[in-house]
Coordinates of C-alpha atoms in Angstrom, one line a residue:
M1 CA 0.0 0.0 0.0
A2 CA 2.9 2.4 0.8
Q3 CA 4.3 1.7 -2.7
A4 CA 1.0 2.4 -4.3
G5 CA 0.7 5.7 -2.5
D6 CA 4.2 6.7 -3.6
E7 CA 3.3 5.8 -7.2
N8 CA 0.1 7.8 -7.0
L9 CA 1.9 10.9 -5.7
Y10 CA 4.7 10.6 -8.4
A11 CA 2.0 10.2 -11.1
A12 CA 0.4 13.4 -9.8
A13 CA 3.7 15.2 -10.0
R14 CA 4.1 14.1 -13.7
D15 CA 0.6 15.4 -14.4
I16 CA 1.4 18.7 -12.8
A17 CA 4.6 19.0 -14.9
R18 CA 2.6 18.5 -18.1
A19 CA -0.1 21.0 -16.9
L20 CA 2.7 23.6 -16.4
G21 CA 4.0 23.0 -19.9
K22 CA 7.2 21.3 -18.6
D23 CA 8.8 18.1 -19.5
P24 CA 7.5 15.1 -17.5
S25 CA 11.1 14.5 -16.4
A26 CA 10.7 17.5 -14.2
A27 CA 8.3 15.5 -12.0
G28 CA 11.1 14.8 -9.6
D29 CA 11.6 18.5 -9.0
I30 CA 8.0 19.1 -8.4
L31 CA 7.8 16.0 -6.1
Q32 CA 10.5 17.6 -4.0
I33 CA 8.2 20.6 -3.4
L34 CA 5.4 18.2 -2.3
S35 CA 7.4 15.9 -0.2
G36 CA 10.8 17.4 0.5
Y37 CA 9.8 18.6 3.9
G38 CA 10.5 15.2 5.6
A39 CA 10.3 14.5 9.4
S40 CA 14.1 14.6 9.5
G41 CA 14.1 18.1 8.1
N42 CA 16.2 17.0 5.2
R43 CA 14.6 19.1 2.4
G44 CA 15.4 17.6 -1.0
G45 CA 17.7 14.9 0.5
G46 CA 17.4 11.2 0.1
D47 CA 14.3 9.6 -1.4
P48 CA 12.0 12.5 -2.2
R49 CA 8.9 10.4 -2.3
P50 CA 6.9 10.2 1.0
T51 CA 6.1 7.1 3.0
P52 CA 3.1 6.6 5.1
S53 CA 5.2 7.0 8.2
R54 CA 5.9 10.5 7.1
G55 CA 2.4 11.4 5.9
G56 CA 1.5 13.6 8.9
A57 CA 4.8 15.4 8.8
N58 CA 4.5 16.0 5.1
L59 CA 1.0 17.4 5.6
H60 CA 2.4 19.7 8.3
N61 CA 5.2 20.8 6.0
L62 CA 2.8 21.3 3.0
D63 CA 0.6 23.5 5.3
R64 CA 3.6 25.5 6.3
S65 CA 4.7 25.9 2.7
L66 CA 1.2 26.9 1.8
N67 CA 1.2 29.6 4.5
S68 CA 4.5 30.9 3.2
L69 CA 3.2 31.0 -0.4
E70 CA 0.0 32.6 0.7
R71 CA 1.9 35.5 2.2
Q72 CA 4.2 35.9 -0.8
I73 CA 1.4 35.6 -3.4
S74 CA -1.0 37.9 -1.5
S75 CA 1.6 40.6 -1.5
Y76 CA 1.5 40.5 -5.3
I77 CA -2.3 40.1 -5.5
V78 CA -3.0 43.3 -3.5
E79 CA -0.4 45.3 -5.4
D80 CA -1.9 48.2 -7.4
R81 CA 0.7 48.3 -10.1
P82 CA 0.8 45.5 -12.7
I83 CA 3.1 42.7 -11.8
W84 CA 4.3 42.4 -15.4
S85 CA 5.6 46.0 -15.3
D86 CA 8.7 44.5 -13.6
P87 CA 10.3 41.4 -15.2
V88 CA 11.7 40.2 -11.9
D89 CA 8.4 40.4 -10.1
S90 CA 6.6 38.6 -13.0
R91 CA 9.2 35.7 -12.9
T92 CA 9.0 35.4 -9.1
F93 CA 5.2 35.5 -9.2
L94 CA 5.1 32.7 -11.8
D95 CA 7.5 30.6 -9.7
S96 CA 5.2 31.0 -6.8
V97 CA 2.2 30.1 -8.9
D98 CA 3.9 27.0 -10.1
E99 CA 4.7 26.0 -6.5
L100 CA 1.1 26.6 -5.5
I101 CA -0.3 24.5 -8.3
A102 CA 2.2 21.8 -7.4
I103 CA 1.2 21.8 -3.8
A104 CA -2.5 21.7 -4.7
G105 CA -1.8 18.7 -6.8
G106 CA 0.0 17.0 -4.0
L107 CA -2.8 17.7 -1.6
R108 CA -5.3 16.2 -4.1
S109 CA -3.3 13.0 -4.2
M110 CA -3.6 12.8 -0.4
A111 CA -7.4 13.4 -0.4
G112 CA -9.5 11.6 2.2
D113 CA -8.2 13.1 5.4
N114 CA -10.2 16.0 6.9
S115 CA -7.0 18.0 7.6
V116 CA -6.0 17.5 4.0
A117 CA -9.4 18.8 2.9
V118 CA -8.9 22.0 4.9
C119 CA -5.5 22.6 3.2
L120 CA -6.8 21.8 -0.2
S121 CA -9.7 24.2 0.2
R122 CA -7.2 27.0 1.2
S123 CA -5.0 26.2 -1.8
D124 CA -8.0 26.2 -4.2
D125 CA -9.1 29.6 -2.8
L126 CA -5.6 31.0 -3.3
I127 CA -5.4 29.5 -6.8
Q128 CA -8.7 31.3 -7.7
Q129 CA -7.3 34.6 -6.4
V130 CA -4.2 34.0 -8.4
M131 CA -6.2 33.2 -11.6
F132 CA -8.2 36.4 -11.3
R133 CA -4.9 38.4 -11.0
L134 CA -3.4 36.5 -13.9
Q135 CA -6.5 37.3 -15.9
E136 CA -5.9 41.0 -15.2
E137 CA -2.2 40.7 -16.0
F138 CA -3.0 39.0 -19.3
G139 CA -5.1 41.9 -20.3
F140 CA -2.4 44.4 -19.2
V141 CA 0.2 42.7 -21.3
M142 CA -2.0 42.8 -24.3
D143 CA -3.0 46.4 -23.7
R144 CA 0.6 47.6 -23.4
A145 CA 1.6 45.8 -26.7
P146 CA 1.3 48.9 -28.9
D147 CA 3.7 50.7 -26.6
S148 CA 6.3 48.1 -27.3
F149 CA 5.4 47.5 -30.9
D150 CA 7.8 49.3 -33.3
S151 CA 5.6 50.8 -35.9
D152 CA 5.7 53.7 -38.4
D153 CA 2.6 55.8 -38.7
D154 CA 3.1 55.9 -42.5
D155 CA 2.6 52.2 -42.7
F156 CA -1.0 52.4 -41.6
S157 CA -4.0 53.2 -43.8
G158 CA -6.0 56.3 -43.8
E159 CA -7.5 58.0 -46.8
G160 CA -7.5 61.4 -45.3
E161 CA -7.7 60.1 -41.8
D162 CA -5.4 60.4 -38.8
N163 CA -2.8 57.6 -39.1
D164 CA -2.2 57.2 -35.4
T165 CA -3.3 54.1 -33.6
N166 CA -6.8 54.5 -32.1
Y167 CA -7.6 53.6 -28.5
G168 CA -4.2 51.9 -28.1
V169 CA -5.0 49.3 -30.7
I170 CA -2.6 48.5 -33.6
I171 CA -4.2 48.9 -37.0
A172 CA -3.3 46.7 -39.9
R173 CA -1.7 48.5 -42.8
P174 CA -3.3 48.4 -46.2
V175 CA -1.9 45.7 -48.5
T176 CA -2.1 44.6 -52.1
D177 CA 0.1 41.5 -51.7
Y178 CA -1.9 39.0 -49.7
K179 CA 1.1 36.7 -49.1
I180 CA 2.0 38.4 -45.9
V181 CA 1.6 37.9 -42.2
I182 CA 0.9 40.7 -39.8
E183 CA 3.3 40.6 -36.8
A184 CA 0.9 42.3 -34.4
L185 CA 2.8 41.5 -31.2
Q186 CA 6.5 41.3 -30.4
S187 CA 8.0 37.9 -29.5
S188 CA 8.6 39.0 -25.9
V189 CA 5.0 40.0 -25.5
I190 CA 3.9 36.6 -26.9
G191 CA 6.3 34.9 -24.5
D192 CA 4.7 36.7 -21.5
L193 CA 1.2 35.9 -22.7
N194 CA 2.1 32.2 -23.2
A195 CA 3.6 32.0 -19.7
I196 CA 0.4 33.4 -18.2
A197 CA -1.9 31.2 -20.4
V198 CA -0.1 28.0 -19.4
R199 CA -0.7 28.8 -15.7
M200 CA -4.3 29.8 -16.2
V201 CA -5.1 26.6 -18.2
A202 CA -3.3 24.6 -15.5
G203 CA -5.5 26.4 -12.9
G204 CA -8.7 25.6 -14.8
F205 CA -9.2 29.2 -16.1
G206 CA -8.6 28.4 -19.8
K207 CA -11.9 29.9 -20.9
E208 CA -11.3 33.1 -18.9
C209 CA -7.9 33.5 -20.5
S210 CA -9.4 32.9 -23.9
R211 CA -12.1 35.5 -23.3
V212 CA -9.6 38.2 -22.4
Y213 CA -7.4 37.4 -25.4
S214 CA -10.2 37.3 -27.9
S215 CA -11.8 40.6 -26.8
R216 CA -8.5 42.4 -27.3
R217 CA -7.8 40.8 -30.7
R218 CA -11.4 41.6 -31.9
E219 CA -10.6 45.2 -31.3
F220 CA -7.6 44.9 -33.6
L221 CA -9.8 43.5 -36.4
E222 CA -12.6 46.0 -35.9
E223 CA -10.3 49.0 -36.0
S224 CA -8.5 47.6 -39.0
L225 CA -11.7 47.0 -40.9
S226 CA -12.9 50.5 -40.0
R227 CA -10.1 51.8 -42.3
L228 CA -11.8 50.2 -45.2
H229 CA -14.9 52.3 -44.6
L230 CA -17.4 49.4 -44.4
R231 CA -20.7 50.7 -43.2
G232 CA -21.8 47.5 -41.4
L233 CA -25.3 47.6 -42.8
S234 CA -28.0 45.4 -41.3
M235 CA -30.2 43.3 -43.5
E236 CA -33.0 45.9 -43.3
Q237 CA -30.6 48.7 -44.1
V238 CA -29.4 46.8 -47.2
Q239 CA -32.9 46.4 -48.4
D240 CA -33.6 50.1 -48.0
T241 CA -30.3 51.4 -49.5
P242 CA -30.3 52.5 -53.2
W243 CA -28.6 50.0 -55.5
Q244 CA -26.0 52.5 -56.6
D245 CA -24.8 53.0 -53.1
L246 CA -24.8 49.2 -52.5
E247 CA -22.6 48.8 -55.6
D248 CA -19.9 50.9 -53.9
E249 CA -20.4 49.0 -50.6
I250 CA -19.9 45.7 -52.5
D251 CA -16.6 46.9 -53.9
R252 CA -15.4 47.8 -50.4
W253 CA -16.8 44.5 -49.1
I254 CA -14.8 42.5 -51.6
K255 CA -11.6 44.2 -50.6
A256 CA -12.3 43.7 -46.9
V257 CA -13.3 40.1 -47.1
T258 CA -10.3 39.2 -49.2
L259 CA -8.0 41.0 -46.8
V260 CA -9.6 39.4 -43.8
F261 CA -9.4 35.8 -45.0
R262 CA -6.0 36.1 -46.8
V263 CA -4.1 38.2 -44.3
F264 CA -5.9 39.0 -41.0
F265 CA -7.3 35.6 -40.1
P266 CA -4.2 33.6 -41.1
S267 CA -2.1 36.0 -39.0
E268 CA -4.5 35.6 -36.1
R269 CA -4.4 31.9 -36.3
L270 CA -0.6 32.0 -36.2
L271 CA -0.7 34.3 -33.2
C272 CA -3.2 32.1 -31.4
D273 CA -1.0 29.1 -31.9
R274 CA 2.0 30.9 -30.5
V275 CA 0.2 32.5 -27.5
F276 CA -1.5 29.2 -26.5
S277 CA 1.4 26.8 -27.4
D278 CA 2.4 24.0 -25.0
L279 CA -1.0 23.8 -23.3
S280 CA -2.4 20.7 -21.8
V281 CA -5.8 21.6 -23.3
S282 CA -5.5 22.3 -27.1
S283 CA -9.1 23.4 -27.4
V284 CA -8.3 26.7 -25.8
T285 CA -6.4 27.7 -28.9
D286 CA -9.3 26.8 -31.3
L287 CA -11.9 28.5 -29.0
S288 CA -9.8 31.7 -28.8
F289 CA -9.4 31.8 -32.6
M290 CA -13.1 31.3 -33.2
E291 CA -14.0 34.0 -30.7
V292 CA -11.6 36.4 -32.4
C293 CA -13.0 35.7 -35.9
R294 CA -16.7 35.2 -35.2
G295 CA -17.8 38.8 -35.0
T296 CA -16.0 39.9 -38.2
T297 CA -17.0 36.8 -40.1
T298 CA -20.6 37.2 -39.1
Q299 CA -20.7 40.9 -40.1
L300 CA -19.2 40.2 -43.5
L301 CA -21.4 37.1 -44.2
N302 CA -24.5 38.9 -43.2
F303 CA -24.0 41.6 -45.8
A304 CA -23.5 39.0 -48.5
D305 CA -26.6 37.2 -47.3
A306 CA -28.7 40.3 -47.4
I307 CA -27.6 40.9 -51.0
A308 CA -28.4 37.3 -51.9
L309 CA -31.9 37.6 -50.5
G310 CA -32.5 41.0 -52.1
S311 CA -34.2 42.1 -55.3
R312 CA -33.7 40.0 -58.5
L313 CA -33.6 43.0 -60.8
P314 CA -31.4 42.1 -63.9
E315 CA -29.0 45.0 -63.4
R316 CA -27.9 43.5 -60.1
L317 CA -26.4 40.4 -61.8
F318 CA -22.8 41.7 -62.2
K319 CA -22.2 42.8 -58.7
V320 CA -23.9 39.7 -57.2
M321 CA -21.6 37.7 -59.5
D322 CA -18.6 39.6 -58.1
L323 CA -19.8 38.6 -54.6
Y324 CA -20.3 34.9 -55.6
E325 CA -16.9 34.7 -57.3
T326 CA -15.1 36.3 -54.4
M327 CA -16.7 33.8 -52.0
Q328 CA -15.8 31.0 -54.5
D329 CA -12.2 32.0 -54.4
L330 CA -12.2 32.2 -50.5
I331 CA -14.1 29.0 -49.7
P332 CA -10.9 26.9 -49.7
K333 CA -9.2 29.3 -47.4
M334 CA -12.2 29.3 -45.1
E335 CA -12.2 25.5 -45.0
T336 CA -8.5 25.5 -44.0
L337 CA -8.9 28.3 -41.3
F338 CA -12.2 27.0 -40.0
S339 CA -11.4 23.3 -39.7
D340 CA -11.8 22.8 -36.0
R341 CA -15.1 22.0 -34.2
Y342 CA -15.5 25.5 -32.8
C343 CA -15.2 27.2 -36.2
L344 CA -17.3 24.6 -38.1
P345 CA -20.5 26.6 -37.8
L346 CA -18.8 29.6 -39.4
R347 CA -17.6 27.5 -42.3
H348 CA -21.0 26.0 -42.8
E349 CA -22.6 29.4 -42.8
A350 CA -20.1 30.7 -45.4
V351 CA -20.8 27.7 -47.7
A352 CA -24.5 28.2 -47.3
I353 CA -24.3 31.9 -48.2
H354 CA -22.1 31.1 -51.1
K355 CA -24.8 28.8 -52.3
R356 CA -27.5 31.4 -51.8
L357 CA -25.5 33.9 -53.8
G358 CA -25.5 31.3 -56.6
E359 CA -29.2 30.9 -56.4
A360 CA -29.6 34.7 -56.5
V361 CA -27.4 34.8 -59.7
R362 CA -29.7 32.2 -61.3
G363 CA -32.8 34.1 -60.1
I364 CA -31.5 37.4 -61.5
F365 CA -30.5 35.7 -64.8
M366 CA -34.0 34.2 -65.0
E367 CA -35.5 37.6 -64.4
L368 CA -34.0 38.7 -67.7
E369 CA -36.6 36.5 -69.3
N370 CA -39.4 38.3 -67.6
L371 CA -38.0 41.7 -68.5
I372 CA -38.1 40.7 -72.2
R373 CA -41.6 39.4 -71.9
R374 CA -42.8 42.5 -70.2
D375 CA -41.4 44.8 -72.8
P376 CA -44.5 45.5 -75.0
P377 CA -44.6 46.5 -78.7
K378 CA -46.0 49.9 -77.9
T379 CA -45.4 52.3 -80.8
A380 CA -43.1 51.7 -83.8
F381 CA -39.5 52.4 -83.1
P382 CA -38.3 55.3 -85.3
G383 CA -36.7 54.4 -88.6
G384 CA -36.6 50.6 -88.0
G385 CA -33.3 50.9 -86.1
I386 CA -31.8 48.8 -83.4
H387 CA -34.3 48.6 -80.5
P388 CA -33.1 49.4 -77.0
I389 CA -34.2 46.0 -75.7
T390 CA -31.9 44.4 -78.2
R391 CA -28.9 46.5 -77.1
Y392 CA -29.7 45.9 -73.5
V393 CA -30.1 42.1 -73.7
M394 CA -27.0 41.6 -76.0
N395 CA -24.7 43.8 -73.9
Y396 CA -26.0 42.1 -70.8
L397 CA -25.4 38.6 -72.1
R398 CA -22.0 39.5 -73.4
A399 CA -20.9 41.0 -70.1
A400 CA -22.4 38.1 -68.1
C401 CA -20.4 35.5 -70.2
K402 CA -17.2 37.0 -69.0
S403 CA -18.0 34.9 -65.9
R404 CA -18.7 31.9 -68.0
Q405 CA -17.2 29.3 -65.6
S406 CA -19.1 30.6 -62.6
L407 CA -22.4 30.9 -64.6
E408 CA -22.1 27.3 -65.9
Q409 CA -21.3 26.1 -62.4
I410 CA -24.3 27.9 -60.9
L411 CA -26.8 26.8 -63.5
E412 CA -25.7 23.2 -63.2
Q413 CA -25.8 23.3 -59.4
T414 CA -29.2 24.9 -59.3
G415 CA -30.9 22.3 -61.5
N416 CA -30.7 23.6 -65.1
E417 CA -30.4 20.7 -67.5
A418 CA -27.8 20.5 -70.3
G419 CA -29.0 20.2 -73.9
P420 CA -28.4 17.5 -76.5
D421 CA -24.9 16.9 -78.0
N422 CA -23.2 17.9 -74.7
T423 CA -24.6 21.4 -74.9
S424 CA -24.0 23.1 -71.6
A425 CA -26.9 24.3 -69.4
L426 CA -25.6 27.9 -69.9
S427 CA -25.8 27.5 -73.7
V428 CA -29.4 26.2 -73.4
Q429 CA -30.3 29.1 -71.2
L430 CA -28.7 31.7 -73.5
R431 CA -30.4 30.2 -76.6
W432 CA -33.7 30.4 -74.8
V433 CA -33.2 34.1 -73.9
L434 CA -32.3 34.9 -77.5
E435 CA -35.4 33.0 -78.7
L436 CA -37.5 35.1 -76.4
L437 CA -35.8 38.3 -77.7
E438 CA -36.4 37.3 -81.3
S439 CA -40.1 36.6 -80.5
N440 CA -40.3 40.0 -78.8
L441 CA -38.8 41.7 -81.9
E442 CA -41.2 39.8 -84.1
G443 CA -44.1 41.4 -82.1
K444 CA -42.5 44.8 -82.4
K445 CA -42.1 44.6 -86.2
R446 CA -45.8 44.4 -86.6
T447 CA -46.1 48.0 -85.4
Y448 CA -44.7 49.1 -88.8
R449 CA -47.3 49.5 -91.6
D450 CA -44.7 49.2 -94.3
P451 CA -43.6 45.5 -94.8
S452 CA -40.2 46.7 -96.1
L453 CA -39.6 48.5 -92.9
C454 CA -40.6 45.4 -90.9
F455 CA -37.8 43.4 -92.6
L456 CA -35.3 46.2 -92.3
F457 CA -36.1 46.4 -88.5
M458 CA -35.5 42.6 -88.2
M459 CA -32.3 42.9 -90.3
N460 CA -30.9 45.7 -88.2
N461 CA -31.5 43.9 -84.9
G462 CA -30.4 40.5 -86.3
K463 CA -27.2 42.0 -87.5
Y464 CA -26.6 43.6 -84.1
I465 CA -27.2 40.3 -82.4
L466 CA -24.9 38.5 -84.7
D467 CA -22.1 41.1 -84.3
K468 CA -22.4 40.8 -80.5
V469 CA -21.8 37.0 -80.5
T470 CA -18.9 37.0 -83.0
D471 CA -15.4 36.3 -81.8
N472 CA -16.2 36.3 -78.1
E473 CA -17.2 34.1 -75.2
L474 CA -20.9 34.5 -75.9
G475 CA -20.5 33.1 -79.4
S476 CA -18.4 30.3 -78.1
I477 CA -21.1 29.3 -75.7
L478 CA -23.9 29.5 -78.3
G479 CA -21.9 27.4 -80.7
E480 CA -21.2 27.6 -84.5
D481 CA -24.5 26.0 -85.4
W482 CA -26.4 28.8 -83.8
I483 CA -24.4 31.4 -85.6
V484 CA -24.9 29.7 -88.9
K485 CA -28.7 29.7 -88.4
Q486 CA -28.7 33.3 -87.4
T487 CA -26.7 34.3 -90.5
A488 CA -29.2 32.5 -92.7
K489 CA -32.0 34.4 -91.0
L490 CA -30.2 37.7 -91.7
R491 CA -29.9 36.8 -95.4
Q492 CA -33.6 36.0 -95.6
Y493 CA -34.5 39.4 -94.0
H494 CA -32.3 41.1 -96.6
S495 CA -34.0 39.2 -99.4
N496 CA -37.5 40.0 -98.1
Y497 CA -36.6 43.7 -97.8
R498 CA -35.4 43.9 -101.3
R499 CA -38.3 42.1 -102.7
S500 CA -41.0 44.1 -100.8
S501 CA -39.3 47.4 -101.5
W502 CA -38.0 47.2 -105.0
N503 CA -39.6 44.4 -107.0
Q504 CA -42.7 46.5 -107.8
V505 CA -40.5 49.5 -108.8
V506 CA -38.2 47.4 -111.0
G507 CA -41.2 45.7 -112.5
L508 CA -42.1 48.9 -114.2
L509 CA -38.9 48.7 -116.2
R510 CA -40.0 45.6 -118.2
T511 CA -39.4 46.2 -121.9
E512 CA -42.1 43.9 -123.3
A513 CA -44.7 46.5 -123.9
P514 CA -45.9 49.0 -126.6
Y515 CA -44.0 52.3 -126.9
L516 CA -46.7 54.3 -125.2
K517 CA -46.8 51.9 -122.3
L518 CA -43.1 52.1 -121.9
V519 CA -43.3 55.9 -121.7
E520 CA -46.1 55.6 -119.1
N521 CA -44.0 53.1 -117.1
L522 CA -41.0 55.5 -117.2
R523 CA -43.2 58.1 -115.6
L524 CA -44.5 55.8 -113.0
F525 CA -41.0 54.4 -112.3
K526 CA -39.8 58.0 -111.6
A527 CA -42.7 58.7 -109.3
Q528 CA -42.3 55.4 -107.3
F529 CA -38.5 55.6 -107.3
D530 CA -38.6 59.1 -105.9
E531 CA -41.1 58.1 -103.3
V532 CA -39.2 55.1 -102.1
C533 CA -35.9 57.1 -101.9
K534 CA -37.6 59.9 -100.0
V535 CA -39.1 57.5 -97.5
Q536 CA -36.1 55.2 -97.1
S537 CA -33.6 58.0 -96.8
Q538 CA -35.2 58.5 -93.3
W539 CA -34.9 54.8 -92.4
V540 CA -32.0 53.9 -90.0
V541 CA -29.2 51.4 -90.6
S542 CA -26.7 52.0 -87.9
D543 CA -24.1 49.4 -89.1
G544 CA -22.0 51.0 -91.8
Q545 CA -21.2 47.6 -93.5
L546 CA -24.9 46.7 -93.6
R547 CA -25.8 50.1 -94.9
E548 CA -23.4 49.8 -97.8
E549 CA -24.4 46.2 -98.6
L550 CA -28.1 47.3 -98.8
R551 CA -27.3 50.2 -101.1
S552 CA -25.1 48.0 -103.3
S553 CA -27.9 45.4 -103.5
V554 CA -30.5 47.9 -104.5
N555 CA -28.2 49.5 -107.0
G556 CA -27.5 46.0 -108.4
I557 CA -31.1 45.4 -109.4
V558 CA -32.2 48.9 -110.2
S559 CA -29.4 50.4 -112.3
P560 CA -29.0 47.5 -114.8
A561 CA -32.8 47.3 -115.3
Y562 CA -33.0 51.0 -115.8
L563 CA -30.1 51.1 -118.2
N564 CA -31.7 48.3 -120.3
F565 CA -35.1 50.0 -120.2
I566 CA -33.7 53.4 -121.5
R567 CA -31.7 51.6 -124.2
K568 CA -34.9 49.8 -125.4
L569 CA -36.9 52.9 -125.3
K570 CA -34.4 54.9 -127.3
E571 CA -34.2 52.1 -129.9
S572 CA -38.0 52.1 -130.4
P573 CA -39.0 52.8 -134.0
E574 CA -41.6 55.3 -132.9
I575 CA -38.8 57.6 -131.6
N576 CA -38.0 58.7 -135.1
G577 CA -41.7 59.3 -135.9
R578 CA -43.8 62.2 -135.1
R579 CA -43.8 61.5 -131.4
G580 CA -40.2 62.5 -130.9
E581 CA -37.9 61.4 -128.0
P582 CA -39.6 61.1 -124.6
F583 CA -38.5 63.0 -121.5
I584 CA -35.9 61.0 -119.5
A585 CA -35.5 62.6 -116.1
Y586 CA -32.6 60.6 -114.7
T587 CA -29.4 59.1 -116.0
V588 CA -28.1 55.9 -114.5
E589 CA -25.6 58.0 -112.5
D590 CA -28.5 60.0 -111.1
L591 CA -30.1 56.9 -109.8
E592 CA -26.9 55.6 -108.3
M593 CA -26.4 58.9 -106.5
M594 CA -30.0 58.8 -105.1
I595 CA -29.5 55.2 -104.0
K596 CA -26.5 56.3 -102.0
G597 CA -28.8 58.6 -100.1
L598 CA -30.8 55.7 -98.8
F599 CA -30.7 55.1 -95.0
K600 CA -29.2 57.2 -92.3
E601 CA -26.9 56.2 -89.4
S602 CA -29.2 57.1 -86.6
S603 CA -32.8 58.3 -85.9
T604 CA -31.6 61.7 -84.6

């Protein structure tokens, strides 16, 4: 039984050594503190482990040692000035704390005796007082850190602001290179904090130590983020803020969240690991890091969530896409930083909000369909030019496709099905939007009374659509087969325009008719040609290439027919008779010049 008691006491000494962050081999030294006051008065001599015959003497000596420690420690506890303002005092105080914790451990190994219980109660009370003082000292060491931190005011941000540190909190400098680590505390400060943390954890005050640490580091993050001018809008405020203002806030948010997860949080993780190294309870490190990061993370994620749950107006797509892609880039970093059980809820929330942003992107993209459907024919668009809805939709799609990879991922993740022949879900969606646009334009063309202007309107808009998909990401997504079909439609519009505008005019230049009929047809031709040129000179063809192609096409059917008609007319036998030569108002060159006046570049 004596041997078992000795082994229990020695095991307790090893546990105490580990709790104090020391090598277990130091257990013998700690055991001397517990049992070195033998009945013979030989402190540290001989076998340091007690025997049952010396149990009462050892308890007496432990009580005497506890009295001595109580006086020594109490003198520090009641001191008004910080203990860590003097390195000698701090070292002496830590040694006393180590001895107190060791004695308490030894008393617990002797539990069962009433007299031991009294001593143990006294030691626990003293330990609690010590822990409260250590908690204050921990805060003092963190608060004085800026005074010992070598910084240059020019290193800190401040667009027109005072560059001094605020409220004694070091502010992170602005960065563009995210492969850096902020050394917020000096190594000597970290060493002091670690020494205190080891004792507080050993004394059962790990959570209190964590609370002090995290509150000070949160101030650092809050002050640093304030330099980025984030407004910290609530969800209700986001819903009530004009979109133009939110666009600026989103730009600031992207800079802030990137800085936080690529610089601030990795630096905070490293600092946590150093301050809370060599602890017997590793969870204190993870808990502290979570408490440091939680407030900032929640603030940033709440803003993104408010945007994701907001309006689905089409013009919001691009900024919401920016949010989505920023989160997409940072998710792997979040998974690394928030890998422990305390941070797991933060990681899950980030992933959930990233998903909601994707759903918002899809919803906004789908809203484009409703915008097209709701755009009514109304009155005819002047001159048959490119309609604003065409410009809006094509520029919208072209800009959206710059984020092709993200859009494809979002549509596939949110249930959009791919098309045949391995056509992506994005391609299917884009083709559907363009089909809606074409259908909308077909309805608008019916507002024109002149069939020729209907075809010119479709040709103008079709050419604009085709140009917008040529040699870019949008065309690549739609595919070559779609472009070929669109080109064929454009040729058909051209053919229909030429037929409806000029077939009747050119039909008057047929030469198979009596002389008098030819003369009458010449008069009718001039009248109709003049009228068509007068009307179509006010029609709009914005695209210079298309404008020249149309003029050339018209000239190609009118001029040869007119030239042949005049030649036949002049060769008529009746010219040499009493009738004389008829009046010919235009030469072929005159016609060509008038045809060059067809169409204008804009409706203004």
